[in-house]
Amino acid sequence: MPLSTSRIHGLALACLGLFPALAMAASTGGDATASLQELRQAYGGDHWNTIGSLLLDGRQTSDGLTGELHTAVDLRTGYYASRQRNAVFASADGYDEAGRWHQDISVLVHPYDSDEAKAVAISESWLRRFGFLRTDDTHFNPLPDAYENDRRYIRLEATPHGGRSITLWIDSATHRLDRAMWKSSFLTVTQRYSDYRDVAGLQLPFDVRTSATTNSGTQDGDEQETVERYQALPAVPAQALQRPDGTVRDVSMLHGASRAVSPMQLEGGALLIHVSINGKGPMPFILDTGGHAILTDDAAKKLGLTSTGKGVSTGSGPGSMTTAYTQVQHLTIGDADVKDLTFLVMPYPYSFYERGTREPIAGILGLEIFERFAVTFDYDKQQLILQPFDHGQAPAEGEGSPVTLRFTDDMPLVSASLDGKQGMFGVDTGNSGYTLVFPQWAEREGLATRYLKGVPVSGGGVGGSFVSRFSHARSLQLGDQQVSPALAQLTPPDAGATGNPTEAGNIGQDVLARFTVHFDYRRQRMYLQSREVASHWQYATAGLRANRSAEQRDRLKVSWVVPDSPAAAAGLKQGDEIVAVNGKPAAEISSYDLRDEVNHREEGAPLSLTLADGRILTMRLRDIAPR
């Protein structure tokens, strides 16, 4: 289940606040008061009283790429805009009266407007304006001192009003901030400050390094910002905080079309569409609301594309995967053509993209499509419909039940109710399975005990494999739509984005494929319309997982057998090699096809597996998840 690539962009600590005489919060303890007074003096004291904005120019290095950095901050409001451009792409982040916004390699802009994103944005803004030097809207809680490399650090937990708690590490020798640490979604962000220099009586850091780790301890991005010049001004210059206008200028509609229609299909739960890259193809891609434009290493080589940079991506699973970047001149879906897109290149394993004797999956498409088009998934007609936002007539409102979309990062989130408990769920067309339930939310809502009794099943994604527990949900309410039946898949707490403590879970194709689904990111709406033919997945399963390797393409190797499942009862074991399924040679069957044969079937469906050692195992599928 591909999920969105998660990385930290533009969190440079680049500014100080507008400071009257130091005002302490009533809740600030005596020890914190003394530390904060020393901190203020170390940064220049009263020199800050007449400054209304800070500008900086410098360089940013991230994912092996270095480019220009320009940041402006209004110290009165905390609003800011930070813009970066390297040899491959431009990106930007900002915070204004409309809220937090983000522009990444997709070129276009979307909001960060979930409750989680709003809290993090307040704290990011607080750090950017050195809010710890103006403490009237902040609660401070002294923490025990820490020692590292023979240095003592005074630690304060600071909570800006409405924001996320931040741990400040203050160097006891210099009384300046050494680092700040805070939680953001499933990540812990650490920002380190060094190379302090005098700028007109102010002490400012000229080196800022930001890193993040997942809840499993995996590194997720590392960037350095090197400041070359600061400017301290009475007010922020006009237009300095202007966000990009978001108009789509890189879409062409061929043959005078007002919309593009392209075939799509579900294969093992994966939603595939057919795309041409630089005139070559069409080739299959997974269309993933939780993803970005990604090419597999294998596809990039076949297309003759060179890549640059070296980064890291995390997603579902406890680990990570390396990334690089390449440029695609033309991406064509039906009559829609998008020009000059940046793609990630990632070393997905052979088992991810192989399709037996059919053309392999070339990669993933995600945010780049949904920011440019209103997108309709018509499962009845097996068609994808793209209506461009800024080319000709604007897309009309969708039909069916509207559901509001919010964003913490790139994946859309909706408010839904699972077994009577409300939470924010990702809507993930790249989730080829069931409704994921994140353990921290389940524990808070009193659902964990029941879900932990579910059947253990191996799964995974970008971050590697993990074991979930499956059980039947009693109810799932999405907007005014009641979804039944549905499976709940409880993930482990250290499974990266699929163990996100700030969200309830992730809704995938098990639910979405029951509707005609229309995504309209401009209106921040998803529309669910009942299908012409009622459809939902069956939940009988054989209880096995198997994948193909590039070295042995004529067989599928069993990696997991569910205890007490039909496969286990028939004698199948981990490491067994399947050479035929229901009499069809395994060489002609992809790992995705196998999922359809051994899952999503009706109770009692027959299954025959021929193994490499000559055994033929027969079984009947059954629902093994507890209700």
XYZ file of C-alpha atoms in Angstrom:
627
model
C 0.000 0.000 0.000
C 1.971 2.995 -1.179
C 1.585 6.001 0.891
C 2.775 9.506 0.457
C 6.487 10.335 0.717
C 7.043 12.174 3.982
C 9.822 14.713 4.291
C 10.653 17.965 6.066
C 10.925 21.017 3.793
C 11.574 24.654 4.700
C 11.451 24.491 8.485
C 14.434 26.826 8.820
C 14.609 28.831 11.999
C 15.173 32.124 10.300
C 13.766 34.912 12.381
C 13.183 36.571 15.715
C 10.076 38.119 17.246
C 9.111 41.718 17.885
C 9.942 42.224 21.542
C 8.688 44.702 24.089
C 10.016 44.331 27.602
C 10.100 40.651 28.498
C 6.670 39.552 29.727
C 6.473 36.247 31.551
C 3.437 33.991 31.524
C 1.767 33.560 34.863
C 2.436 29.817 34.649
C 6.204 30.261 34.185
C 8.192 28.910 37.116
C 11.114 30.721 38.733
C 13.796 28.531 37.144
C 12.251 29.047 33.698
C 12.070 32.804 34.255
C 15.784 33.082 34.943
C 16.667 30.896 31.963
C 14.438 32.894 29.631
C 15.921 36.198 30.800
C 19.430 34.891 30.141
C 18.268 33.590 26.766
C 16.877 36.971 25.747
C 20.083 38.778 26.694
C 22.165 36.226 24.777
C 20.205 37.019 21.596
C 20.643 40.777 21.837
C 18.130 41.942 24.439
C 16.535 45.308 23.675
C 18.049 45.464 20.173
C 14.884 43.626 19.067
C 12.416 46.222 20.252
C 12.160 48.138 16.954
C 12.371 45.266 14.453
C 9.203 44.262 12.567
C 10.504 41.690 10.089
C 13.476 39.581 9.125
C 14.596 38.548 5.673
C 17.272 36.002 4.935
C 19.062 34.805 1.841
C 21.139 31.656 1.723
C 21.468 28.099 0.519
C 19.523 24.945 1.312
C 20.875 21.415 0.943
C 18.395 18.540 1.014
C 18.181 15.128 -0.668
C 21.634 15.659 -2.176
C 20.572 18.882 -3.930
C 21.663 22.444 -3.096
C 19.906 25.621 -4.157
C 18.837 29.130 -3.246
C 16.827 29.920 -0.116
C 14.850 33.104 0.541
C 12.699 33.631 3.632
C 10.587 36.531 4.893
C 8.886 36.707 8.292
C 6.475 39.238 9.728
C 7.489 39.364 13.395
C 4.224 40.989 14.478
C 1.962 38.224 13.148
C 4.319 35.269 12.752
C 3.334 35.003 9.088
C 6.151 33.851 6.814
C 7.088 32.601 3.366
C 10.147 30.482 2.644
C 11.108 29.710 -0.956
C 13.699 27.251 -2.224
C 14.949 26.452 -5.710
C 17.573 23.880 -6.697
C 18.662 22.536 -10.076
C 15.652 20.192 -10.300
C 12.604 21.873 -8.737
C 11.278 24.781 -6.708
C 9.362 24.487 -3.453
C 7.913 26.819 -0.833
C 6.184 26.926 2.534
C 4.220 29.651 4.201
C 1.790 30.752 6.854
C -0.628 33.649 6.370
C -4.039 34.826 7.515
C -5.650 31.970 5.538
C -3.458 29.379 7.250
C -0.529 27.111 6.491
C 0.290 26.327 2.835
C 2.811 24.149 1.035
C 4.285 23.910 -2.452
C 6.495 20.925 -3.239
C 7.742 19.156 -6.374
C 4.152 19.019 -7.631
C 4.628 22.778 -8.449
C 1.140 23.682 -7.178
C -0.049 24.722 -3.720
C -2.373 23.086 -1.223
C -3.298 23.896 2.394
C -2.255 22.183 5.590
C -5.541 22.660 7.424
C -6.282 19.646 9.608
C -6.355 20.197 13.380
C -2.937 18.514 13.581
C -1.501 20.720 10.847
C -2.881 23.879 12.477
C -1.279 23.051 15.828
C 2.080 22.291 14.223
C 1.866 25.478 12.123
C 1.434 27.609 15.262
C 4.558 26.097 16.778
C 6.572 26.408 13.557
C 5.601 30.076 13.354
C 6.508 30.534 17.033
C 9.991 29.143 16.404
C 10.501 31.219 13.278
C 9.904 34.410 15.225
C 11.923 33.219 18.229
C 8.810 33.091 20.354
C 10.817 31.956 23.376
C 12.089 35.557 23.626
C 8.524 36.822 23.931
C 6.708 34.604 26.387
C 3.349 36.249 27.038
C 1.381 33.633 25.034
C 3.417 30.579 25.986
C 3.380 28.083 28.831
C 6.863 27.003 29.970
C 7.595 23.907 31.986
C 11.179 23.325 33.259
C 12.576 19.854 32.494
C 15.620 18.114 34.011
C 18.947 19.274 32.595
C 20.585 17.067 29.979
C 24.281 16.338 29.433
C 25.857 15.596 26.078
C 29.529 15.672 25.003
C 30.551 17.309 28.292
C 28.007 20.086 27.844
C 25.063 20.862 30.082
C 21.765 21.812 28.484
C 18.934 23.583 30.264
C 15.688 22.141 28.927
C 12.322 23.833 28.825
C 9.074 22.486 27.451
C 7.351 25.382 25.689
C 3.732 25.246 24.531
C 2.605 28.210 22.421
C -1.099 28.985 22.776
C -2.953 26.535 20.526
C 0.290 24.940 19.344
C 2.371 21.811 19.779
C 4.745 21.441 22.739
C 8.400 22.045 21.863
C 11.405 20.986 23.920
C 14.083 23.692 23.955
C 17.714 22.698 24.594
C 19.621 25.770 25.831
C 23.416 25.642 26.024
C 24.242 26.542 29.633
C 27.570 28.107 28.574
C 26.263 30.465 25.864
C 22.582 30.723 26.960
C 21.619 30.297 23.290
C 19.337 27.702 21.809
C 21.177 24.601 20.630
C 18.130 22.698 19.360
C 14.346 22.444 19.391
C 12.388 19.185 19.217
C 8.686 18.633 18.580
C 6.183 16.073 17.343
C 4.621 16.441 13.911
C 2.219 13.688 12.882
C 4.181 10.395 13.110
C 7.538 12.211 13.070
C 9.795 13.715 15.712
C 11.458 16.818 14.276
C 14.804 18.089 15.561
C 16.149 21.488 14.525
C 19.721 22.439 15.482
C 21.179 25.951 15.454
C 24.843 26.919 15.270
C 27.334 29.413 13.842
C 25.792 32.324 15.734
C 27.039 35.730 14.565
C 26.493 39.343 15.469
C 24.112 41.182 13.131
C 23.701 44.818 14.246
C 23.778 43.781 17.899
C 21.666 40.651 17.400
C 22.896 37.085 17.737
C 21.507 34.956 14.877
C 22.229 31.390 13.737
C 23.796 31.120 10.295
C 23.578 27.307 10.214
C 20.251 25.511 10.753
C 19.909 21.734 10.362
C 16.584 19.943 10.416
C 16.071 16.199 10.677
C 13.156 13.927 11.469
C 12.684 10.379 12.675
C 9.598 8.181 12.490
C 7.915 6.485 15.429
C 10.108 3.441 14.703
C 13.307 5.513 14.865
C 13.888 5.582 11.101
C 15.523 8.699 9.660
C 13.129 10.677 7.451
C 14.929 13.479 5.701
C 17.820 15.753 6.659
C 18.344 19.286 5.444
C 20.777 22.111 6.069
C 20.147 25.808 5.635
C 23.196 28.064 5.408
C 22.383 31.744 5.805
C 24.466 34.189 3.783
C 22.705 37.415 4.760
C 20.103 38.640 7.237
C 18.139 41.869 6.955
C 16.355 43.295 10.002
C 13.611 45.707 8.890
C 10.886 47.814 10.573
C 8.170 46.072 8.492
C 7.861 43.166 6.090
C 8.155 44.265 2.422
C 5.024 44.227 0.293
C 4.446 40.946 -1.550
C 7.164 39.147 0.443
C 4.571 36.843 2.039
C 2.552 36.278 -1.143
C 1.732 32.627 -1.715
C 1.943 31.235 -5.285
C -1.338 31.802 -7.131
C -1.900 28.087 -7.798
C -3.063 28.498 -11.391
C -2.435 25.411 -13.539
C -0.382 26.434 -16.561
C 1.221 23.158 -17.629
C -1.863 21.170 -18.774
C -2.876 20.809 -22.421
C -6.058 19.069 -23.548
C -5.510 17.242 -26.825
C -7.965 17.225 -29.723
C -9.961 20.089 -28.168
C -11.208 17.820 -25.375
C -12.814 19.321 -22.278
C -11.982 16.237 -20.216
C -9.827 13.130 -20.452
C -11.158 9.591 -20.138
C -8.778 6.697 -19.552
C -9.222 2.993 -18.746
C -8.641 1.922 -15.162
C -8.803 -1.401 -13.380
C -8.445 -2.963 -9.956
C -5.820 -5.683 -9.878
C -5.274 -7.331 -6.532
C -6.836 -4.209 -5.044
C -4.301 -1.927 -6.761
C -5.938 0.766 -8.900
C -4.094 0.912 -12.224
C -4.363 3.532 -14.957
C -2.547 3.699 -18.299
C -0.081 6.525 -18.875
C 2.402 7.577 -21.545
C 5.749 9.074 -20.509
C 7.532 11.237 -23.101
C 5.457 9.587 -25.819
C 6.327 6.047 -24.697
C 3.609 3.717 -23.518
C 0.951 3.580 -22.355
C 2.206 1.803 -19.252
C 0.431 0.976 -15.970
C 0.703 3.277 -12.934
C -0.969 3.114 -9.539
C -3.073 6.244 -8.968
C -2.601 7.066 -5.298
C -4.100 9.975 -3.345
C -1.383 9.302 -0.759
C 1.475 9.452 -3.255
C 3.585 11.569 -5.553
C 4.793 11.099 -9.130
C 7.196 8.182 -8.781
C 8.999 5.941 -11.262
C 10.483 2.612 -10.328
C 14.215 2.282 -10.948
C 13.410 -0.306 -13.602
C 10.979 2.000 -15.466
C 13.346 4.993 -15.322
C 16.108 2.907 -16.898
C 13.823 1.597 -19.642
C 12.717 5.166 -20.408
C 16.335 6.333 -20.580
C 15.869 8.888 -17.799
C 18.775 9.976 -15.634
C 18.276 10.868 -11.984
C 20.014 13.156 -9.528
C 20.022 13.727 -5.789
C 19.729 11.231 -2.980
C 17.047 11.375 -0.316
C 14.916 9.093 1.794
C 11.199 8.337 1.893
C 9.108 6.769 4.616
C 5.550 5.526 4.491
C 3.756 2.381 5.584
C 6.139 0.160 7.500
C 8.923 0.839 9.998
C 11.752 1.442 7.503
C 12.517 3.702 4.557
C 13.524 3.727 0.889
C 16.044 5.869 -0.960
C 14.887 8.444 -3.497
C 16.308 10.439 -6.395
C 14.769 12.896 -8.884
C 14.263 13.013 -12.629
C 12.456 15.238 -15.125
C 9.621 14.077 -17.400
C 8.787 16.332 -20.354
C 5.323 14.888 -21.051
C 2.911 12.869 -18.923
C -0.140 11.876 -20.981
C -3.367 10.318 -19.667
C -6.022 9.979 -22.339
C -6.403 13.469 -23.867
C -4.694 15.225 -20.936
C -1.013 16.129 -21.215
C 1.065 17.596 -18.378
C 4.381 19.197 -19.254
C 7.690 19.227 -17.352
C 6.995 17.305 -14.160
C 9.534 16.269 -11.523
C 9.352 12.576 -10.637
C 10.874 10.707 -7.740
C 12.822 7.586 -8.701
C 12.646 4.813 -6.108
C 14.111 1.277 -5.925
C 10.879 -0.630 -5.402
C 11.408 -4.391 -5.176
C 10.544 -6.625 -8.128
C 7.545 -7.995 -6.232
C 5.997 -4.499 -6.194
C 5.960 -3.897 -9.950
C 5.897 -7.332 -11.597
C 2.685 -8.497 -13.282
C 3.576 -11.953 -14.520
C 3.742 -11.952 -18.323
C 2.065 -8.522 -18.586
C 3.775 -5.143 -18.638
C 5.156 -4.245 -15.197
C 3.899 -1.342 -13.118
C 5.993 1.718 -13.990
C 5.325 3.688 -10.818
C 2.829 5.815 -8.916
C 0.960 9.024 -9.685
C -0.508 11.127 -6.917
C -0.760 14.731 -5.790
C 0.367 16.087 -9.169
C -2.809 14.735 -10.785
C -5.269 15.729 -8.046
C -3.963 19.314 -7.877
C -4.489 19.780 -11.635
C -7.760 17.938 -12.235
C -11.066 17.090 -10.655
C -10.786 13.290 -10.731
C -13.602 10.757 -11.012
C -13.204 7.018 -10.458
C -16.019 5.223 -12.281
C -15.643 1.619 -11.161
C -18.746 0.478 -13.089
C -17.362 1.610 -16.442
C -13.736 1.058 -15.371
C -12.927 4.611 -16.392
C -10.881 7.434 -14.932
C -12.200 10.916 -15.807
C -9.996 14.014 -15.535
C -11.482 17.537 -15.703
C -8.809 20.289 -15.704
C -9.167 23.078 -13.164
C -7.747 25.967 -15.213
C -8.296 24.974 -18.832
C -11.650 25.934 -20.278
C -14.762 25.627 -18.133
C -14.177 24.850 -14.452
C -15.372 21.422 -13.283
C -18.904 21.351 -11.937
C -19.770 20.219 -8.432
C -19.587 16.467 -8.034
C -22.642 14.275 -7.671
C -23.520 12.222 -4.623
C -22.737 12.699 -0.939
C -20.114 15.421 -0.288
C -17.393 14.801 2.301
C -14.994 17.570 3.396
C -11.268 17.015 2.764
C -8.519 18.264 5.080
C -4.737 17.963 4.839
C -1.911 17.380 7.295
C 0.492 16.573 4.475
C -0.298 15.337 0.953
C -2.999 12.732 1.657
C -6.607 13.943 1.983
C -8.225 13.320 5.364
C -11.905 12.951 6.224
C -13.865 12.728 9.421
C -15.426 9.270 9.710
C -16.886 7.056 12.410
C -15.643 3.504 12.972
C -17.564 1.337 15.422
C -19.188 4.472 16.817
C -15.939 6.387 17.360
C -15.137 9.540 15.383
C -11.684 10.195 13.946
C -9.703 11.589 11.029
C -9.001 8.955 8.359
C -6.769 9.202 5.324
C -8.500 8.553 1.991
C -5.975 6.455 0.150
C -6.668 5.150 -3.359
C -3.235 3.516 -3.149
C -4.371 1.354 -0.232
C -5.129 -1.877 -2.066
C -6.629 -3.480 1.008
C -8.868 -2.764 3.948
C -9.503 0.046 6.420
C -6.346 0.523 8.456
C -6.844 1.393 12.113
C -3.979 3.107 13.907
C -3.278 1.672 17.382
C -2.896 4.923 19.342
C -6.346 6.104 18.263
C -7.855 2.659 18.901
C -6.400 2.685 22.411
C -7.721 6.187 23.152
C -11.197 5.243 21.909
C -11.403 1.907 23.761
C -11.326 -0.249 20.603
C -7.835 -1.734 20.883
C -8.730 -4.708 23.091
C -11.251 -6.078 20.583
C -9.085 -5.386 17.531
C -6.019 -6.989 19.141
C -7.956 -10.282 19.162
C -7.954 -10.213 15.362
C -6.076 -12.556 13.052
C -2.363 -11.670 12.519
C -1.500 -11.029 8.862
C 1.742 -9.821 7.288
C 1.686 -6.730 5.059
C 3.754 -3.667 4.299
C 4.725 -0.841 1.992
C 7.542 1.653 1.383
C 8.891 1.165 4.907
C 8.976 -2.636 4.781
C 6.788 -5.335 6.259
C 4.779 -5.383 9.465
C 2.105 -7.558 11.060
C -1.474 -6.284 11.397
C -4.539 -7.813 13.018
C -7.778 -8.217 11.086
C -11.282 -8.202 12.524
C -14.726 -7.221 11.307
C -15.854 -3.667 11.982
C -19.398 -3.376 13.280
C -20.000 -0.046 11.527
C -18.248 2.498 9.326
C -19.896 5.857 8.659
C -18.375 8.058 5.926
C -20.326 11.270 5.435
C -23.957 10.157 5.173
C -22.904 6.788 3.754
C -23.080 3.689 5.948
C -20.509 1.124 4.781
C -21.161 -2.500 5.619
C -19.568 -4.995 5.812
C -16.015 -3.769 6.404
C -12.778 -5.144 7.788
C -10.637 -3.290 10.340
C -6.887 -3.827 10.033
C -5.121 -2.791 13.261
C -1.528 -1.743 12.548
C 1.387 -1.831 15.026
C 2.517 1.428 16.704
C 5.946 1.432 15.021
C 4.715 1.080 11.417
C 5.662 4.572 10.219
C 2.798 6.470 8.607
C 0.497 3.497 9.278
C 1.054 3.944 13.010
C 0.277 7.662 12.996
C -0.749 8.764 16.510
C -2.566 11.883 15.241
C -4.992 10.064 12.925
C -7.538 7.288 13.307
C -6.667 5.254 10.232
C -6.675 4.951 6.474
C -9.558 4.094 4.125
C -8.666 2.090 1.026
C -10.184 0.300 -1.935
C -12.331 -2.020 0.188
C -14.542 1.011 0.909
C -13.873 3.346 -2.043
C -14.618 0.771 -4.743
C -18.236 0.565 -3.538
C -18.891 4.048 -4.938
C -18.297 6.256 -7.922
C -15.768 8.586 -6.272
C -15.108 12.196 -7.305
C -12.180 14.183 -5.847
C -12.259 17.976 -6.085
C -9.220 19.384 -4.286
C -10.108 22.996 -5.186
C -13.387 22.764 -3.271
C -11.783 20.362 -0.774
C -14.573 17.889 -1.334
C -14.912 14.199 -2.092
C -18.245 13.012 -3.494
C -19.521 9.455 -3.019
C -22.223 8.250 -5.397
C -23.781 4.807 -5.140
C -22.692 2.527 -7.965
C -25.126 1.308 -10.599
C -24.465 -2.232 -9.438
C -24.009 -2.591 -5.690
C -20.582 -4.040 -5.026
C -18.432 -4.926 -2.068
C -15.563 -7.263 -1.481
C -16.107 -10.713 -0.062
C -13.924 -11.541 2.934
C -13.196 -15.231 2.549
C -9.452 -15.908 2.328
C -6.968 -18.744 2.088
C -4.711 -17.019 4.607
C -1.400 -16.727 2.758
C 0.945 -14.166 1.251
C 3.422 -14.920 -1.559
C 5.666 -12.900 -3.869
C 7.789 -13.457 -6.954
C 11.505 -12.700 -7.176
C 13.354 -11.535 -10.289
C 15.581 -14.623 -10.015
C 12.707 -17.164 -10.070
C 9.932 -15.786 -12.244
C 8.160 -19.107 -12.725
C 7.030 -19.371 -9.094
C 5.645 -17.452 -6.131
C 7.368 -17.937 -2.786
C 5.210 -18.083 0.339
C 6.253 -15.443 2.885
C 3.391 -15.789 5.383
C 0.743 -18.326 6.353
C -2.009 -17.206 8.737
C -2.315 -19.586 11.707
C -5.457 -21.759 11.645
C -6.259 -20.656 8.087
C -7.338 -22.915 5.204
C -3.794 -22.681 3.799
C -2.282 -23.758 7.129
C -4.789 -26.616 7.452
C -3.851 -27.805 3.949
C -0.173 -27.983 4.933
C 1.220 -24.831 3.295
C 4.299 -23.430 5.023
C 6.458 -20.335 4.801
C 9.124 -20.884 2.131
C 6.968 -23.169 -0.046
C 7.046 -22.292 -3.739
C 3.815 -22.124 -5.752
C 4.176 -23.048 -9.445
C 0.457 -23.105 -10.374
C -2.784 -21.617 -9.022
C -6.024 -23.366 -9.937
C -4.086 -25.065 -12.725
C -2.710 -21.814 -14.220
C 1.107 -21.555 -14.371
C 2.475 -19.164 -11.771
C 4.642 -17.519 -14.458
C 1.432 -16.020 -15.894
C 0.151 -14.825 -12.518
C 1.347 -11.669 -10.759
C 1.484 -11.172 -7.008
C -1.545 -8.888 -7.480
C -3.448 -11.646 -9.334
C -2.661 -14.032 -6.501
C -4.274 -11.636 -4.029
C -7.515 -11.839 -6.009
C -7.349 -15.635 -6.067
C -6.665 -16.110 -2.347
C -8.578 -13.102 -0.906
C -11.720 -11.048 -1.628
C -13.622 -14.248 -2.467
C -16.900 -15.727 -1.382
C -17.134 -18.205 1.477
C -16.340 -21.746 0.318
C -14.580 -20.759 -2.925
C -12.207 -23.581 -3.984
C -8.456 -23.056 -4.356
C -5.810 -25.421 -5.663
C -2.082 -24.709 -5.265
C 0.574 -26.741 -7.053
C 3.940 -26.564 -5.286
C 7.441 -26.919 -6.676
C 7.954 -30.137 -4.674
C 5.055 -31.784 -6.524
C 2.397 -31.449 -3.842
C -1.073 -30.222 -4.805
C -2.884 -28.545 -1.940
C -6.640 -28.046 -2.131
C -8.710 -25.932 0.213
C -11.867 -23.872 0.483
C -11.674 -20.228 1.445
C -13.358 -19.000 4.591
C -13.739 -15.840 6.624
C -11.197 -16.124 9.416
C -11.495 -12.637 10.913
C -13.407 -12.487 14.223
C -16.668 -10.571 14.357
